[in-house]
Short mmCIF file of C-alpha atoms and ligand atoms in Angstrom, two decimals:
data_model
loop_
_atom_site.label_atom_id
_atom_site.label_comp_id
_atom_site.label_asym_id
_atom_site.label_seq_id
_atom_site.Cartn_x
_atom_site.Cartn_y
_atom_site.Cartn_z
CA MET A 16 0.00 0.00 0.00
CA ILE A 17 1.15 3.48 -0.75
CA ILE A 18 0.41 6.73 1.02
CA ARG A 19 0.92 10.26 -0.07
CA THR A 20 1.68 12.54 2.82
CA GLN A 21 0.13 15.97 2.88
CA THR A 22 3.27 17.68 3.99
CA ASP A 23 5.89 16.68 1.49
CA GLY A 24 3.88 15.35 -1.43
CA PHE A 25 5.98 12.19 -1.64
CA ILE A 26 4.48 8.82 -2.22
CA HIS A 27 5.87 6.65 0.52
CA PRO A 28 5.59 2.94 0.96
CA LEU A 29 4.21 2.13 4.39
CA GLY A 30 6.92 1.64 6.95
CA SER A 31 6.00 -2.01 7.26
CA GLU A 32 6.92 -2.57 3.63
CA ILE A 33 10.45 -1.32 3.90
CA THR A 34 13.43 -2.30 5.92
CA PRO A 35 13.51 -0.07 8.99
CA GLN A 36 15.98 2.60 8.15
CA ALA A 37 16.64 5.56 10.35
CA ALA A 38 17.44 8.04 7.61
CA PHE A 39 14.25 7.23 5.77
CA LEU A 40 11.98 7.42 8.78
CA ASP A 41 13.66 10.65 9.70
CA ARG A 42 13.05 12.01 6.28
CA ARG A 43 10.65 14.81 7.05
CA ARG A 44 13.05 16.38 9.49
CA TRP A 45 15.87 15.83 7.04
CA LEU A 46 14.08 17.63 4.27
CA ALA A 47 13.17 20.44 6.61
CA GLN A 48 16.80 21.11 7.32
CA SER A 49 17.99 23.49 4.72
CA ALA A 50 21.47 23.59 6.13
CA VAL A 51 23.31 20.59 4.84
CA ALA A 52 24.81 18.58 7.63
CA LEU A 53 27.88 17.17 6.05
CA GLY A 54 29.13 15.37 9.10
CA SER A 55 30.43 12.69 6.85
CA ALA A 56 32.95 9.96 6.82
CA TRP A 57 35.71 11.89 5.12
CA GLY A 58 37.97 14.57 6.29
CA LEU A 59 35.97 15.72 9.23
CA GLY A 60 38.51 14.12 11.49
CA HIS A 61 37.47 11.48 13.93
CA ALA A 62 34.37 10.31 12.00
CA SER A 63 36.40 8.60 9.31
CA ALA A 64 36.47 5.01 8.13
CA ALA A 65 34.66 3.20 10.91
CA GLN A 66 31.63 5.43 10.48
CA ALA A 67 31.68 4.99 6.75
CA ALA A 68 31.30 1.27 7.31
CA LYS A 69 28.19 1.89 9.43
CA GLY A 70 26.71 4.36 7.00
CA ALA A 71 27.60 7.82 8.27
CA PRO A 72 24.84 10.37 7.71
CA LEU A 73 25.02 12.37 4.52
CA LYS A 74 22.04 14.61 4.14
CA GLY A 75 20.96 16.54 1.11
CA VAL A 76 18.53 19.33 0.53
CA ARG A 77 15.59 18.54 -1.71
CA SER A 78 16.68 19.08 -5.30
CA THR A 79 15.04 21.71 -7.46
CA VAL A 80 16.54 20.35 -10.69
CA ALA A 81 13.73 19.54 -13.15
CA GLY A 82 12.92 15.83 -13.08
CA ALA A 83 15.07 15.14 -10.04
CA MET A 84 12.32 13.95 -7.69
CA ALA A 85 10.41 10.95 -9.05
CA LEU A 86 7.03 10.75 -7.29
CA GLU A 87 7.08 7.01 -6.88
CA ALA A 88 7.42 4.58 -4.01
CA LEU A 89 11.04 4.17 -3.05
CA THR A 90 12.65 0.79 -3.53
CA PRO A 91 13.30 -0.62 -0.04
CA TYR A 92 16.71 0.11 1.42
CA ALA A 93 17.41 -3.63 1.68
CA ASP A 94 17.01 -4.06 -2.07
CA VAL A 95 18.93 -0.91 -3.02
CA THR A 96 21.87 -2.12 -0.95
CA GLY A 97 21.45 -5.88 -1.35
CA TYR A 98 20.59 -6.41 -5.03
CA ASN A 99 23.54 -4.96 -6.90
CA ASN A 100 25.67 -5.11 -9.98
CA PHE A 101 29.30 -4.48 -9.10
CA TYR A 102 31.20 -7.14 -11.00
CA GLU A 103 34.47 -6.30 -9.26
CA PHE A 104 32.91 -8.09 -6.29
CA GLY A 105 31.22 -10.98 -8.08
CA LEU A 106 28.53 -11.67 -10.64
CA ASP A 107 25.66 -12.63 -8.36
CA LYS A 108 23.31 -9.85 -7.22
CA ALA A 109 24.09 -10.69 -3.59
CA ASP A 110 27.87 -10.78 -4.07
CA PRO A 111 28.64 -7.05 -3.77
CA ALA A 112 26.90 -6.73 -0.39
CA ARG A 113 28.74 -9.85 0.76
CA ASN A 114 32.18 -9.05 -0.64
CA ALA A 115 32.62 -5.30 -0.98
CA HIS A 116 33.69 -4.81 2.64
CA THR A 117 37.27 -5.26 1.40
CA LEU A 118 37.09 -2.07 -0.72
CA LYS A 119 39.32 0.53 0.88
CA THR A 120 37.65 3.93 0.50
CA THR A 121 39.97 6.06 2.65
CA PRO A 122 42.09 7.73 1.55
CA TRP A 123 40.51 8.26 -1.86
CA THR A 124 41.38 10.73 -4.59
CA VAL A 125 39.90 11.50 -7.98
CA SER A 126 42.21 12.71 -10.70
CA VAL A 127 40.52 15.06 -13.17
CA GLU A 128 42.64 15.37 -16.27
CA GLY A 129 42.81 15.60 -20.04
CA LEU A 130 41.40 18.53 -22.00
CA VAL A 131 40.76 20.90 -19.10
CA ALA A 132 42.36 24.19 -18.07
CA LYS A 133 42.67 23.10 -14.45
CA PRO A 134 43.64 19.45 -14.22
CA ARG A 135 44.20 18.23 -10.69
CA THR A 136 43.72 15.52 -8.16
CA TRP A 137 40.84 16.04 -5.75
CA GLY A 138 40.60 14.64 -2.26
CA MET A 139 37.21 13.52 -0.97
CA GLU A 140 37.06 16.38 1.55
CA GLU A 141 37.31 18.92 -1.27
CA LEU A 142 34.85 17.07 -3.45
CA ILE A 143 32.12 16.81 -0.85
CA LYS A 144 32.40 20.53 -0.14
CA LEU A 145 32.44 21.63 -3.77
CA ALA A 146 28.65 22.05 -4.05
CA PRO A 147 25.63 21.63 -1.77
CA MET A 148 24.48 18.04 -1.44
CA GLU A 149 21.01 17.41 -2.85
CA GLU A 150 18.64 14.55 -2.49
CA ARG A 151 17.53 13.20 -5.87
CA ILE A 152 14.96 10.47 -6.29
CA TYR A 153 15.78 8.73 -9.56
CA ARG A 154 14.44 5.78 -11.45
CA LEU A 155 17.28 3.39 -12.25
CA ARG A 156 16.63 1.05 -15.18
CA CYS A 157 19.01 -1.84 -15.63
CA VAL A 158 19.46 -3.35 -19.08
CA GLU A 159 18.63 -6.70 -17.48
CA GLY A 160 14.96 -5.69 -17.34
CA TRP A 161 14.51 -4.49 -13.77
CA SER A 162 14.26 -1.08 -12.20
CA MET A 163 14.42 0.67 -8.84
CA VAL A 164 13.53 4.07 -7.41
CA VAL A 165 16.42 5.34 -5.34
CA PRO A 166 16.97 8.41 -3.13
CA TRP A 167 20.54 9.38 -3.99
CA VAL A 168 22.56 12.17 -2.40
CA GLY A 169 25.01 14.20 -4.43
CA TYR A 170 25.27 17.18 -6.74
CA SER A 171 25.29 17.74 -10.47
CA LEU A 172 28.54 16.62 -12.06
CA SER A 173 28.39 19.95 -13.90
CA ALA A 174 29.66 21.66 -10.71
CA LEU A 175 32.93 19.73 -10.94
CA ILE A 176 33.10 20.24 -14.70
CA ARG A 177 32.80 24.00 -14.20
CA ALA A 178 35.58 23.94 -11.63
CA VAL A 179 38.07 22.25 -13.97
CA GLN A 180 37.16 24.36 -17.04
CA PRO A 181 37.01 22.06 -20.08
CA LEU A 182 38.90 23.28 -23.13
CA GLY A 183 37.01 24.01 -26.34
CA SER A 184 38.40 20.79 -27.80
CA ALA A 185 36.83 18.58 -25.07
CA ARG A 186 33.86 16.61 -26.41
CA TYR A 187 33.65 13.53 -24.19
CA VAL A 188 34.26 12.56 -20.60
CA GLU A 189 35.75 9.22 -19.62
CA PHE A 190 35.19 7.69 -16.18
CA VAL A 191 37.78 5.28 -14.85
CA THR A 192 36.87 3.27 -11.77
CA GLN A 193 38.88 1.52 -9.11
CA ALA A 194 40.58 -1.76 -10.10
CA ASP A 195 42.54 -3.25 -7.24
CA PRO A 196 43.08 -7.00 -7.44
CA ALA A 197 44.01 -7.09 -3.75
CA THR A 198 40.57 -5.88 -2.63
CA MET A 199 38.33 -6.75 -5.58
CA PRO A 200 38.00 -10.53 -6.01
CA GLY A 201 35.87 -10.12 -9.14
CA LEU A 202 38.85 -8.88 -11.14
CA ARG A 203 39.87 -12.53 -11.49
CA ASN A 204 36.88 -12.89 -13.78
CA SER A 205 37.62 -11.80 -17.34
CA VAL A 206 33.99 -11.07 -18.22
CA LEU A 207 35.03 -7.40 -18.58
CA ASN A 208 38.27 -5.54 -19.20
CA TRP A 209 39.32 -3.87 -15.96
CA PRO A 210 39.21 -1.15 -14.86
CA TYR A 211 35.49 -0.70 -15.53
CA LEU A 212 35.38 2.18 -17.98
CA GLU A 213 32.45 4.39 -18.87
CA GLY A 214 31.95 7.57 -20.83
CA LEU A 215 29.53 10.33 -21.70
CA ARG A 216 29.37 13.03 -24.32
CA LEU A 217 30.31 16.35 -22.72
CA ASP A 218 26.77 17.76 -22.97
CA GLU A 219 25.42 14.63 -21.26
CA ALA A 220 28.00 14.94 -18.50
CA GLN A 221 27.04 18.61 -18.05
CA HIS A 222 23.32 17.89 -17.93
CA PRO A 223 21.93 18.89 -14.51
CA LEU A 224 20.40 15.43 -13.99
CA THR A 225 23.83 13.72 -14.20
CA LEU A 226 24.59 13.19 -10.55
CA LEU A 227 27.97 12.87 -8.90
CA THR A 228 26.73 10.65 -6.11
CA PHE A 229 28.14 10.33 -2.61
CA GLY A 230 25.22 8.90 -0.68
CA VAL A 231 21.96 7.03 -0.71
CA TYR A 232 19.05 7.00 1.73
CA GLY A 233 20.66 9.81 3.72
CA GLU A 234 23.93 7.98 4.34
CA VAL A 235 27.30 7.81 2.63
CA LEU A 236 27.23 5.21 -0.13
CA PRO A 237 27.60 1.65 1.07
CA LYS A 238 30.56 0.02 -0.63
CA GLN A 239 28.36 -2.24 -2.73
CA ASN A 240 26.71 0.86 -4.23
CA GLY A 241 30.00 2.35 -5.38
CA ALA A 242 31.57 4.13 -2.41
CA PRO A 243 32.93 6.66 -2.01
CA LEU A 244 31.60 8.23 -5.19
CA ARG A 245 29.88 7.11 -8.34
CA LEU A 246 27.88 8.49 -11.18
CA VAL A 247 24.12 8.20 -11.67
CA VAL A 248 22.77 9.00 -15.14
CA PRO A 249 19.04 8.34 -14.79
CA TRP A 250 17.96 8.35 -18.44
CA LYS A 251 20.53 5.71 -19.39
CA TYR A 252 20.78 2.03 -18.52
CA GLY A 253 22.35 1.45 -15.14
CA PHE A 254 25.68 0.29 -16.52
CA LYS A 255 26.51 3.88 -17.57
CA SER A 256 26.62 4.79 -13.86
CA GLY A 257 30.18 3.78 -12.99
CA LYS A 258 30.96 3.02 -9.35
CA SER A 259 33.98 3.91 -7.22
CA ILE A 260 35.41 6.45 -9.66
CA VAL A 261 39.13 7.29 -9.45
CA LYS A 262 39.70 9.25 -12.65
CA ILE A 263 37.69 11.59 -14.86
CA ARG A 264 39.31 12.38 -18.18
CA PHE A 265 38.15 14.91 -20.79
CA THR A 266 38.84 13.82 -24.38
CA ASP A 267 38.16 14.81 -27.95
CA ARG A 268 37.08 11.35 -29.04
CA GLU A 269 34.54 8.84 -27.84
CA PRO A 270 36.09 6.83 -25.03
CA GLN A 271 36.05 3.06 -24.95
CA THR A 272 33.62 1.63 -22.44
CA SER A 273 33.96 -1.80 -20.82
CA TRP A 274 30.56 -3.12 -21.82
CA ASN A 275 30.82 -1.88 -25.38
CA VAL A 276 34.20 -3.58 -25.74
CA ALA A 277 32.86 -6.81 -24.19
CA ALA A 278 29.74 -7.07 -26.38
CA PRO A 279 29.36 -4.27 -28.93
CA ASN A 280 26.15 -5.72 -30.36
CA GLU A 281 24.50 -5.61 -26.92
CA TYR A 282 25.82 -2.43 -25.31
CA GLY A 283 26.19 0.80 -27.24
CA PHE A 284 28.02 3.92 -26.13
CA PHE A 285 24.85 5.94 -25.58
CA ALA A 286 22.76 3.29 -23.80
CA ASN A 287 19.77 5.58 -23.52
CA VAL A 288 16.82 3.67 -22.09
CA ASN A 289 14.69 2.92 -25.13
CA PRO A 290 11.88 0.34 -25.30
CA ALA A 291 12.10 0.39 -29.11
CA VAL A 292 15.70 -0.85 -29.24
CA THR A 293 15.74 -4.56 -28.57
CA HIS A 294 18.43 -6.44 -26.69
CA PRO A 295 19.32 -10.03 -27.64
CA ARG A 296 18.73 -11.34 -24.11
CA TRP A 297 16.38 -9.10 -22.13
CA SER A 298 13.18 -7.24 -22.91
CA GLN A 299 13.58 -3.50 -23.04
CA ALA A 300 9.84 -3.00 -23.60
CA THR A 301 8.84 -3.70 -20.01
CA GLU A 302 10.53 -3.84 -16.62
CA ARG A 303 10.14 -5.46 -13.22
CA ARG A 304 10.27 -3.05 -10.28
CA ILE A 305 12.54 -4.57 -7.64
CA GLY A 306 11.03 -4.88 -4.17
CA GLU A 307 7.41 -4.54 -5.25
CA ALA A 308 4.88 -6.77 -3.57
CA ALA A 309 4.31 -10.06 -5.46
CA GLY A 310 7.98 -10.18 -6.39
CA LEU A 311 8.62 -12.07 -9.59
CA PHE A 312 4.88 -12.23 -10.27
CA ALA A 313 4.36 -8.49 -10.01
CA LYS A 314 2.99 -6.92 -13.14
CA ARG A 315 5.79 -5.63 -15.36
CA ARG A 316 5.52 -1.96 -16.21
CA PRO A 317 6.15 -0.48 -19.61
CA THR A 318 9.61 0.99 -20.02
CA GLU A 319 9.63 4.62 -21.07
CA LEU A 320 11.91 6.24 -23.63
CA PHE A 321 14.79 7.91 -21.79
CA ASN A 322 13.46 6.19 -18.66
CA GLY A 323 10.78 8.88 -18.46
CA TYR A 324 13.28 11.75 -18.47
CA GLY A 325 12.51 12.70 -22.09
CA PRO A 326 11.22 16.20 -21.25
CA GLN A 327 14.61 17.00 -19.75
CA VAL A 328 17.01 15.15 -22.07
CA ALA A 329 15.42 14.36 -25.46
CA SER A 330 16.68 17.59 -27.05
CA MET A 331 20.27 16.37 -26.70
CA TYR A 332 19.50 13.63 -29.23
CA ALA A 333 17.41 15.61 -31.72
CA GLY A 334 17.99 14.31 -35.22
CA MET A 335 19.97 11.26 -34.10
CA ASP A 336 18.99 7.78 -35.22
CA LEU A 337 18.62 6.19 -31.78
CA ARG A 338 18.56 2.67 -33.25
CA ARG A 339 21.97 3.20 -34.74
CA PHE A 340 23.38 5.18 -31.83
CA PHE A 341 21.97 2.87 -29.17
N1 MTE B 407 30.32 0.14 -11.84
C1 MTE B 407 31.36 -0.70 -11.69
N2 MTE B 407 32.57 -0.20 -11.38
N3 MTE B 407 31.22 -2.06 -11.86
C2 MTE B 407 30.01 -2.60 -12.20
O1 MTE B 407 29.91 -3.84 -12.36
N4 MTE B 407 27.65 -2.20 -12.74
C3 MTE B 407 26.73 -1.24 -13.37
C4 MTE B 407 26.71 0.11 -12.63
N5 MTE B 407 28.04 0.53 -12.27
C5 MTE B 407 28.89 -1.74 -12.38
C6 MTE B 407 29.10 -0.35 -12.16
C7 MTE B 407 25.38 -1.74 -13.51
S1 MTE B 407 25.15 -2.96 -14.69
C8 MTE B 407 24.32 -1.24 -12.81
S2 MTE B 407 22.72 -1.72 -13.13
C9 MTE B 407 24.53 -0.27 -11.71
O2 MTE B 407 25.92 -0.02 -11.47
C10 MTE B 407 23.91 -0.82 -10.44
O3 MTE B 407 24.00 0.11 -9.39
P1 MTE B 407 23.42 -0.30 -7.95
O4 MTE B 407 23.98 -1.64 -7.60
O5 MTE B 407 23.82 0.78 -7.00
O6 MTE B 407 21.92 -0.39 -8.13
#
């Protein structure tokens, strides 16, 4: 059952339907706080690594970016953090939650380089202070035919892009993620080339909906969700949202991406959610919402072009043949 509260206009699942989760239950107060309490796991001294493991609070103000607050029931915390794709920690959906505890997230730096006026390496303390944290409720559609609705915490990647000043020749952005054989058992599997690489066109990376993500459900990201920072690009299939990013590189040509290299007929560079572009193994016409009552037998919902974010993003693809540039 779903209720819509008078005060915040959200559609909430009843508490009994979700895993008890302090940040969620505390949500009204959280949203009421306009000051962002960034008492987080990084940099603010004593809090540090132990807290990160427990899920240190990371609050965000309600986003005003168009399309950033999906009015749908949130996927339960247990599913968001327990049903994951993070192949560096195994191929099974339960593997990342089981195995990702070995990921070492402190210290962590992100090198921003390539065709920018101000290349440099950022520490997490600087990154989390660069722009106000916002809460964004996004639909996440996986190419495997399932979807979730997730309350992320972060800010538009465009804030970081502005800070590094791309050169006129920059047209694409490459995202390189962590690949450490000592802490990531999945690297023994050659299903993908490591590190996991992703990329966006510069205008896509600058789009306000593209979220540099540090938290979920009011806490710093659990390791299985891509701690300490990841991307979320809500109008694209989930694989475009690289986890545990260590390098962001601005280029003049389309970067290679791990999935495109692994199976070019299945995974294109753009990977915009599109029910009209078929996939050899999974339906893209409909999707199963993870965590919904009735589980596997729940009614599948129709998948929307651009995952429903067409009003915000369709203009970036005007005139493009989306079947060819899939
Ligand atoms: N990032 C890395 N580094 N490794 C991965 O295997 N999987 C992708 C994406 N980012 C993946 C990754 C896929 S296929 C999906 S659907 C999303 O992460 C899942 O994010 P979630 O587990 O937080 O829901």
